C-alpha cells in the first residue's frame, strides 16, 4: 500500500503501518486543500474560466470535475480569503489544521466582522489569531463555540460605544441649551439696564429694524446639526439615534438579522436538505406560524396521529408554503402559483422514454421535470395540476425553450367561493379552508370537468393521501363529497362524510 489511491492492500499492513499511513494521508490532504484553494483563486484572478468560454472559473471547474458550481465557488471565495490571511493558509499547508478548521475560521471571521462593522482590520486579525490558536488544539466545532463568545463581546463593545456616544452628544446638547438660555438672559438684563423694554421669557424681541432678534426655544422649532437630536431638550439623542446620525443601537448576535443564513442542498436521492441560522425574532415568527400546524391531528378515519414531531413540523412547513402560494387578493382567494413543468423534446419523441421520472415511479408517458426540483412522477404531476397555474415548457437538448404550453386556469373565483361555502374546511381532516386547495374528484386527465360537483376542498396533507396513499373522494347524491379510505385502513371502504358534516350540532 505504498502508492496513493491503493485501497486493496490495507489488510497486509501492520497496526503501526496503518497508523503511520493515516497520519501521512491527513498531512497530504491538508496540503492539497491549501494548494487547491490557491490554484482556484489564481485561476479566478487570471480569468481562466472565461478564456475557456465559461461564465466563471467555478462554472469551468465544476463542469470538468462534476462538482456543484456552488461548492466550487465556496472554494474560490475561501482561497481569496486565505490569500488575505496568510497565517491561516500557512497553518493549513503545514497540516496544523485541516479544511474543516479553515471553513470554521472563515465563517467565524465573517460573523465577527458583521457583528461590529466598526472594527478595524487590526482588531479582526487579533480575533482571528485567537481562533487560530483554538483551532490548533480542538475541532472545528470548538472554533465555532469560541467564535460565539467573541461575537457576543464584539456586540457588547459596539453597544457600549454607541451608548457612550449618545450620552456625550446629549450632554453637549444640554450644555448648548444652557448657554443659549444664559445668553438670552444676559441680553434682557443689558437692555433693561440701558432703559430699553425687557424681553419677556415667552416672546421673541420685536424687531423694528429688520429683525435680528433671538428666537426662544418655544418658537424655534426642531433643532438639527452635528450631535443634535430632533428636539431641543437635554434628553435628545438618547432615543434610537436616528436623528443624531448614530444609527440604531447595535443588537446582539441572537437578534441580528444580518447574520441570518438559509441553505438548500439537493441530496443524491432527489430529496433536499435545509440548513439555517436565524435570529430569534425570525425563529419566533416561524414557530408561532408552525405551532398550530404541528399539533397532533387525528387521521381521517379517527385514529391517533402517528407522525413524529419532526414529521409534523415538516408537514406544517408545507402547509405554510401552500398558504403563501395559493392565496391571492380577491374574493376567491384562489391560486396564484405558477408551476412550470419542463419536458425535453427528445423525451417527447421517444416511445416508452427512459426518463428518470418514469423509472422511479414505474410510470410511462410523463417525461416531465419540475422547475428547480428535477424529474417528477405522474402522481406528483397530477397533484400539481389540481390547483395551480400549470405551464408546460418544451426544451431542446441544450435546455433552450422551444415552445410554451398555454397556462391552464382551473377553478374560477366564483367556484372557489362556492366550494368553501359548501365544504367549509378540509373534507377529510377539518383543517381551515384558508389552508386548503381545490381538488378534482375525477382527475382532469380522465376528463373530469371543472364543475362544482367535481371539486372538493382538501388540505395539502390530505391531498397527498388522495394522490399517493389510496384514499379516494366521491361526490354523494346529496351534493357533498365523501372520503373513501384504502382497504388497508378499512376493508369495507365505508364512505366517510365531509368533516363538518360529521360533527354533531350543538344543542
XYZ file of C-alpha atoms in Angstrom:
507
model
C 0.000 0.000 0.000
C 2.828 2.320 -0.808
C 1.133 4.156 -3.700
C -1.538 6.808 -3.380
C -5.033 5.506 -4.003
C -4.225 1.854 -3.182
C -7.328 0.585 -1.380
C -6.697 -3.161 -1.603
C -3.561 -3.627 0.466
C -4.735 -2.389 3.861
C -5.195 -5.955 5.159
C -1.492 -6.667 4.643
C -0.281 -3.769 6.812
C 0.606 -3.939 10.463
C -1.127 -1.798 13.057
C 1.811 0.575 13.173
C 1.899 0.915 9.379
C -1.830 1.733 9.293
C -1.345 4.407 11.948
C 1.561 5.985 10.061
C -0.274 5.858 6.735
C -3.345 7.575 8.185
C -1.151 10.387 9.526
C 0.550 10.724 6.126
C -2.806 10.950 4.379
C -4.025 13.586 6.829
C -0.936 15.691 6.181
C -1.180 15.307 2.416
C -4.932 16.094 2.403
C -4.384 19.368 4.253
C -1.540 20.347 1.936
C -3.575 19.522 -1.152
C -6.515 21.517 0.163
C -4.282 24.560 0.627
C -2.900 24.120 -2.891
C -6.407 23.727 -4.371
C -7.589 26.939 -2.701
C -4.553 28.815 -4.012
C -4.835 27.460 -7.562
C -8.551 28.201 -7.846
C -8.058 31.749 -6.591
C -5.244 32.373 -9.052
C -7.293 30.836 -11.878
C -10.142 33.172 -10.982
C -7.791 36.162 -10.930
C -6.455 35.290 -14.390
C -9.903 34.646 -15.848
C -9.092 31.110 -16.956
C -12.751 30.076 -16.854
C -13.807 32.887 -19.206
C -10.903 32.049 -21.510
C -12.489 28.619 -21.997
C -15.914 30.098 -22.710
C -17.424 29.718 -19.231
C -19.023 32.439 -17.151
C -16.620 31.918 -14.234
C -13.822 29.695 -13.006
C -16.340 27.986 -10.711
C -18.515 27.114 -13.711
C -15.496 25.836 -15.669
C -14.082 23.769 -12.791
C -17.463 22.291 -11.850
C -18.082 21.118 -15.415
C -14.672 19.446 -15.618
C -14.760 17.798 -12.183
C -18.525 17.090 -11.898
C -18.732 19.097 -8.685
C -21.553 21.510 -7.948
C -20.860 25.071 -9.009
C -21.910 26.422 -5.611
C -19.383 24.276 -3.742
C -16.609 25.287 -6.158
C -17.467 28.975 -5.755
C -17.176 28.496 -1.989
C -13.649 27.105 -2.531
C -12.764 30.115 -4.686
C -14.044 32.546 -2.061
C -12.219 30.657 0.671
C -8.995 30.771 -1.342
C -9.315 34.536 -1.783
C -9.816 34.908 1.962
C -6.765 32.730 2.697
C -4.661 34.937 0.415
C -5.582 37.899 2.634
C -4.850 35.913 5.804
C -1.601 34.001 5.214
C -1.300 32.822 8.816
C -4.293 30.536 8.303
C -3.022 29.428 4.878
C 0.378 28.578 6.366
C -1.230 26.565 9.162
C -3.253 24.613 6.591
C -0.225 23.995 4.362
C 1.717 22.739 7.381
C -1.212 20.433 8.318
C -1.534 22.111 11.700
C -5.238 22.500 10.813
C -7.397 20.860 8.170
C -10.021 22.051 5.689
C -12.824 21.865 8.260
C -10.908 24.244 10.549
C -10.366 26.586 7.616
C -14.077 26.822 6.842
C -14.889 27.360 10.521
C -12.280 30.118 10.800
C -13.573 31.842 7.676
C -17.209 31.719 8.822
C -16.275 32.904 12.321
C -14.224 35.811 10.958
C -17.085 36.978 8.725
C -19.605 36.676 11.554
C -17.474 38.730 13.952
C -16.992 41.396 11.268
C -20.756 41.674 10.732
C -21.452 41.767 14.479
C -19.476 45.020 14.811
C -18.805 46.686 11.430
C -16.803 49.444 13.154
C -13.949 47.071 13.990
C -10.718 47.820 12.165
C -8.618 45.196 10.412
C -6.195 45.046 13.320
C -8.921 44.076 15.779
C -10.265 41.437 13.418
C -6.799 39.958 12.986
C -6.445 39.709 16.759
C -9.720 37.789 16.904
C -8.542 35.549 14.057
C -5.270 34.824 15.859
C -7.276 33.812 18.942
C -9.443 31.482 16.900
C -6.443 30.010 15.082
C -4.867 29.170 18.419
C -8.085 27.411 19.391
C -8.094 25.516 16.072
C -4.625 24.147 16.791
C -5.950 22.302 19.841
C -9.584 21.437 19.120
C -12.155 20.590 16.460
C -13.923 22.986 14.050
C -16.855 22.875 16.462
C -14.586 24.262 19.181
C -13.663 27.144 16.872
C -17.338 27.905 16.272
C -18.070 27.781 20.012
C -15.284 30.239 20.794
C -16.408 32.460 17.926
C -19.826 32.822 19.546
C -18.175 34.277 22.647
C -16.147 36.707 20.513
C -19.277 37.754 18.611
C -21.074 38.450 21.891
C -18.122 40.525 23.074
C -17.989 42.472 19.791
C -21.686 43.289 20.045
C -21.317 44.375 23.680
C -18.407 46.659 22.753
C -20.395 48.180 19.889
C -23.378 48.787 22.149
C -21.164 50.393 24.811
C -19.574 52.731 22.240
C -22.979 53.631 20.876
C -24.383 54.388 24.338
C -21.312 56.425 25.330
C -21.533 58.476 22.145
C -25.237 59.142 22.672
C -24.598 60.281 26.250
C -21.757 62.531 25.085
C -23.901 64.118 22.388
C -26.809 64.542 24.784
C -24.518 66.280 27.262
C -23.202 68.590 24.536
C -26.777 69.444 23.573
C -27.658 70.148 27.201
C -24.683 72.485 27.585
C -25.540 74.309 24.354
C -29.109 74.773 25.538
C -27.936 76.160 28.871
C -25.560 78.537 27.111
C -28.345 79.778 24.817
C -30.637 80.475 27.761
C -27.851 82.311 29.585
C -27.175 84.457 26.517
C -30.876 85.365 26.263
C -30.993 86.264 29.963
C -27.851 88.381 29.628
C -29.383 90.204 26.638
C -32.533 91.031 28.593
C -30.533 92.388 31.519
C -28.389 94.583 29.273
C -31.447 96.111 27.608
C -33.179 96.669 30.933
C -30.066 98.410 32.286
C -29.882 100.711 29.229
C -33.509 101.791 29.656
C -34.982 99.571 26.984
C -38.007 97.338 27.284
C -37.236 93.926 28.828
C -37.965 90.964 26.565
C -40.495 88.559 28.134
C -39.355 84.980 28.507
C -42.004 83.597 26.172
C -41.655 86.083 23.320
C -39.006 86.997 20.818
C -37.768 90.557 20.554
C -39.963 92.757 18.368
C -37.758 93.694 15.519
C -38.491 97.102 14.126
C -35.179 97.353 12.329
C -35.210 94.203 10.245
C -35.484 91.583 12.951
C -32.243 90.008 14.049
C -33.550 89.106 17.470
C -33.042 85.921 19.438
C -35.804 83.351 18.960
C -36.670 81.493 22.153
C -36.750 77.720 22.275
C -40.544 77.547 22.421
C -40.819 79.125 18.944
C -37.582 77.870 17.409
C -38.916 74.501 16.319
C -36.793 71.395 15.887
C -33.065 71.925 16.042
C -30.660 69.879 13.988
C -26.958 69.665 13.407
C -23.988 67.526 14.352
C -24.725 65.681 17.538
C -28.254 67.071 17.866
C -31.478 65.140 18.140
C -34.788 66.164 16.645
C -35.766 68.345 19.606
C -34.071 70.949 21.834
C -34.477 69.063 25.107
C -31.468 67.858 27.070
C -32.501 64.206 26.511
C -32.460 64.406 22.716
C -30.142 61.870 21.177
C -30.899 59.236 23.808
C -33.520 57.541 21.651
C -32.825 55.328 18.683
C -30.097 57.634 17.467
C -31.613 58.042 14.002
C -31.788 61.802 14.373
C -28.251 62.143 15.740
C -26.519 60.335 12.897
C -25.544 57.424 15.110
C -27.987 54.967 13.593
C -29.836 52.317 15.566
C -28.254 50.716 18.593
C -26.344 47.539 17.682
C -28.242 44.386 18.535
C -26.954 41.160 20.000
C -25.903 38.313 17.739
C -29.064 36.417 18.675
C -31.201 39.318 17.402
C -29.108 40.399 14.419
C -30.838 39.556 11.097
C -27.650 40.431 9.200
C -26.209 37.097 10.391
C -29.116 35.035 9.015
C -28.352 32.282 6.522
C -30.536 29.680 4.826
C -29.103 26.990 2.556
C -30.934 24.393 0.476
C -28.992 21.352 -0.733
C -30.027 18.656 -3.184
C -29.358 15.108 -1.971
C -28.346 12.086 -4.001
C -31.804 10.506 -3.772
C -33.510 13.590 -5.238
C -34.669 14.958 -1.885
C -33.493 18.258 -0.404
C -31.956 19.308 2.899
C -32.446 22.701 4.548
C -29.899 24.281 6.880
C -30.390 27.631 8.518
C -29.049 30.031 11.115
C -31.694 32.600 12.036
C -32.218 35.346 14.588
C -34.594 34.831 17.497
C -37.270 37.117 16.055
C -37.436 35.243 12.752
C -37.448 31.921 14.592
C -40.160 33.241 16.896
C -42.348 34.122 13.931
C -41.662 30.756 12.343
C -42.502 28.837 15.497
C -45.627 30.907 16.012
C -46.753 30.040 12.488
C -45.792 26.362 12.867
C -47.215 25.789 16.338
C -50.889 25.325 15.378
C -49.816 23.241 12.379
C -47.615 20.820 14.308
C -50.113 19.717 16.897
C -51.188 16.083 16.590
C -54.219 15.742 14.345
C -56.457 12.661 14.173
C -56.365 10.759 10.923
C -59.313 10.953 8.550
C -60.635 7.688 9.987
C -60.403 8.978 13.578
C -57.222 7.148 14.641
C -54.487 8.939 16.577
C -51.799 10.902 14.752
C -48.832 8.550 14.265
C -46.436 11.215 12.953
C -43.293 12.149 14.862
C -42.770 15.744 15.983
C -40.187 16.231 13.207
C -42.638 14.920 10.616
C -45.396 17.216 11.916
C -43.004 20.182 11.685
C -42.134 19.299 8.083
C -45.821 18.947 7.215
C -46.518 22.276 8.892
C -43.860 23.965 6.773
C -45.531 22.532 3.684
C -48.875 23.990 4.806
C -47.299 27.439 5.265
C -45.793 27.293 1.775
C -49.123 26.180 0.324
C -50.919 29.002 2.121
C -48.471 31.556 0.716
C -48.556 30.249 -2.849
C -52.267 29.562 -3.133
C -53.558 32.751 -1.506
C -54.049 35.837 -3.628
C -56.042 39.049 -3.196
C -59.589 38.791 -4.391
C -62.907 37.337 -3.377
C -61.963 33.764 -4.222
C -58.556 33.729 -2.520
C -57.516 31.213 -5.143
C -54.321 30.022 -6.749
C -51.512 32.422 -7.515
C -48.906 29.705 -8.006
C -47.374 29.367 -11.450
C -45.795 25.926 -11.905
C -43.599 25.183 -14.915
C -43.194 21.559 -15.979
C -40.200 21.180 -18.282
C -40.131 18.425 -20.902
C -37.263 17.634 -23.286
C -38.131 17.354 -26.956
C -36.140 14.133 -27.295
C -38.214 12.592 -24.463
C -41.463 13.566 -26.168
C -40.267 11.938 -29.385
C -39.181 8.708 -27.680
C -41.668 5.896 -27.188
C -41.502 4.469 -23.687
C -38.890 7.053 -22.770
C -36.336 6.092 -20.080
C -36.781 9.379 -18.229
C -35.880 9.195 -14.510
C -39.433 10.185 -13.546
C -40.752 7.037 -15.210
C -38.023 4.742 -13.958
C -38.506 5.929 -10.383
C -42.273 5.586 -10.279
C -42.756 2.748 -12.763
C -44.972 5.004 -14.851
C -44.914 5.913 -18.521
C -45.867 8.828 -20.684
C -44.806 11.693 -18.332
C -41.266 12.815 -19.316
C -41.539 15.905 -17.097
C -39.159 17.898 -14.915
C -40.417 20.237 -12.221
C -38.651 23.577 -12.415
C -35.956 23.783 -9.665
C -36.513 20.201 -8.484
C -35.879 17.863 -11.438
C -37.795 14.761 -12.597
C -41.286 14.177 -11.203
C -43.648 11.239 -11.337
C -47.076 11.146 -12.925
C -48.699 11.159 -9.480
C -46.948 14.369 -8.450
C -47.745 15.996 -11.789
C -51.422 15.151 -11.262
C -51.348 16.597 -7.748
C -49.803 19.830 -9.050
C -52.401 20.228 -11.792
C -55.247 20.043 -9.268
C -54.919 23.636 -8.094
C -52.140 25.573 -9.805
C -51.469 27.572 -12.930
C -49.662 24.947 -14.999
C -47.356 25.711 -17.894
C -45.533 23.092 -19.951
C -42.210 24.228 -21.430
C -40.633 22.146 -24.213
C -36.816 22.493 -24.372
C -34.140 21.177 -26.730
C -31.072 19.149 -25.760
C -29.299 22.328 -24.632
C -32.175 23.396 -22.390
C -33.339 26.199 -24.705
C -37.146 26.624 -24.612
C -38.782 25.770 -27.924
C -42.442 26.098 -27.009
C -44.554 27.039 -24.026
C -47.946 25.467 -23.440
C -50.999 27.525 -22.567
C -51.425 28.185 -18.875
C -54.473 26.336 -17.616
C -56.696 28.253 -15.259
C -58.678 25.779 -13.181
C -61.407 26.668 -10.686
C -62.714 30.212 -11.023
C -63.058 32.621 -8.113
C -66.789 32.027 -8.020
C -66.284 28.253 -7.933
C -63.761 28.547 -5.116
C -66.192 30.608 -3.085
C -68.920 28.048 -3.679
C -66.641 25.142 -2.707
C -65.617 26.908 0.505
C -69.235 27.655 1.406
C -70.204 24.023 0.847
C -67.209 22.235 2.385
C -66.219 24.882 4.986
C -62.892 23.134 5.685
C -60.803 20.182 4.524
C -63.378 17.491 3.846
C -61.049 14.814 5.270
C -59.426 16.277 8.396
C -61.114 19.641 9.059
C -58.171 21.990 8.564
C -59.273 25.589 7.828
C -60.370 26.446 4.303
C -57.587 29.034 4.001
C -55.061 26.184 4.194
C -56.777 24.104 1.511
C -56.613 23.534 -2.230
C -59.348 22.665 -4.682
C -59.128 19.010 -5.769
C -60.692 17.453 -8.870
C -62.600 14.341 -7.723
C -62.376 12.918 -11.238
C -58.906 13.898 -12.449
C -58.643 16.407 -15.270
C -56.569 13.933 -17.302
C -59.516 11.497 -17.108
C -61.914 14.097 -18.439
C -63.082 15.400 -15.069
C -64.814 18.753 -15.527
C -64.102 21.884 -13.500
C -67.630 21.933 -12.119
C -68.782 22.385 -8.555
C -69.948 18.768 -8.313
C -66.439 17.586 -9.232
C -64.498 19.796 -6.801
C -63.641 19.277 -3.135
C -61.644 21.214 -0.565
C -58.593 19.354 0.827
C -55.506 20.471 2.732
C -52.027 19.733 1.410
C -51.527 16.685 3.618
C -54.839 15.054 2.713
C -54.294 15.996 -0.918
C -51.223 13.783 -0.917
C -53.173 10.985 0.771
C -55.555 11.001 -2.184
C -52.849 11.016 -4.826
C -50.365 8.696 -3.133
C -51.890 6.599 -0.335
C -55.024 5.082 -1.822
C -57.657 7.431 -0.413
C -60.445 8.406 -2.784
C -63.099 11.099 -2.928
C -66.532 10.772 -4.467
C -69.482 13.104 -4.776
C -72.574 11.823 -2.993
C -76.111 12.064 -4.263
C -76.710 14.719 -1.611
C -74.194 17.013 -3.357
C -71.468 16.664 -0.728
C -68.078 14.934 -1.092
C -67.256 11.710 0.763
C -63.826 10.250 1.591
C -63.221 6.543 0.977
C -60.307 5.070 2.954
C -57.977 2.474 1.401
C -58.598 -1.201 2.105
C -55.639 -1.381 4.491
C -57.405 1.172 6.693
C -60.982 -0.031 6.242
C -61.518 -3.390 4.477
C -65.121 -2.357 3.766
C -64.058 1.060 2.385
C -67.020 2.772 4.001
C -67.587 6.315 2.654
C -66.951 8.987 5.307
C -68.976 12.225 5.121
C -67.118 15.506 4.761
C -65.612 16.667 8.030
C -68.026 19.424 9.025
C -70.996 17.112 8.416
C -69.576 14.512 10.816
C -69.719 16.900 13.737
C -72.835 16.829 15.864
C -74.683 20.160 16.045
C -74.638 21.973 19.364
C -77.809 21.532 21.413
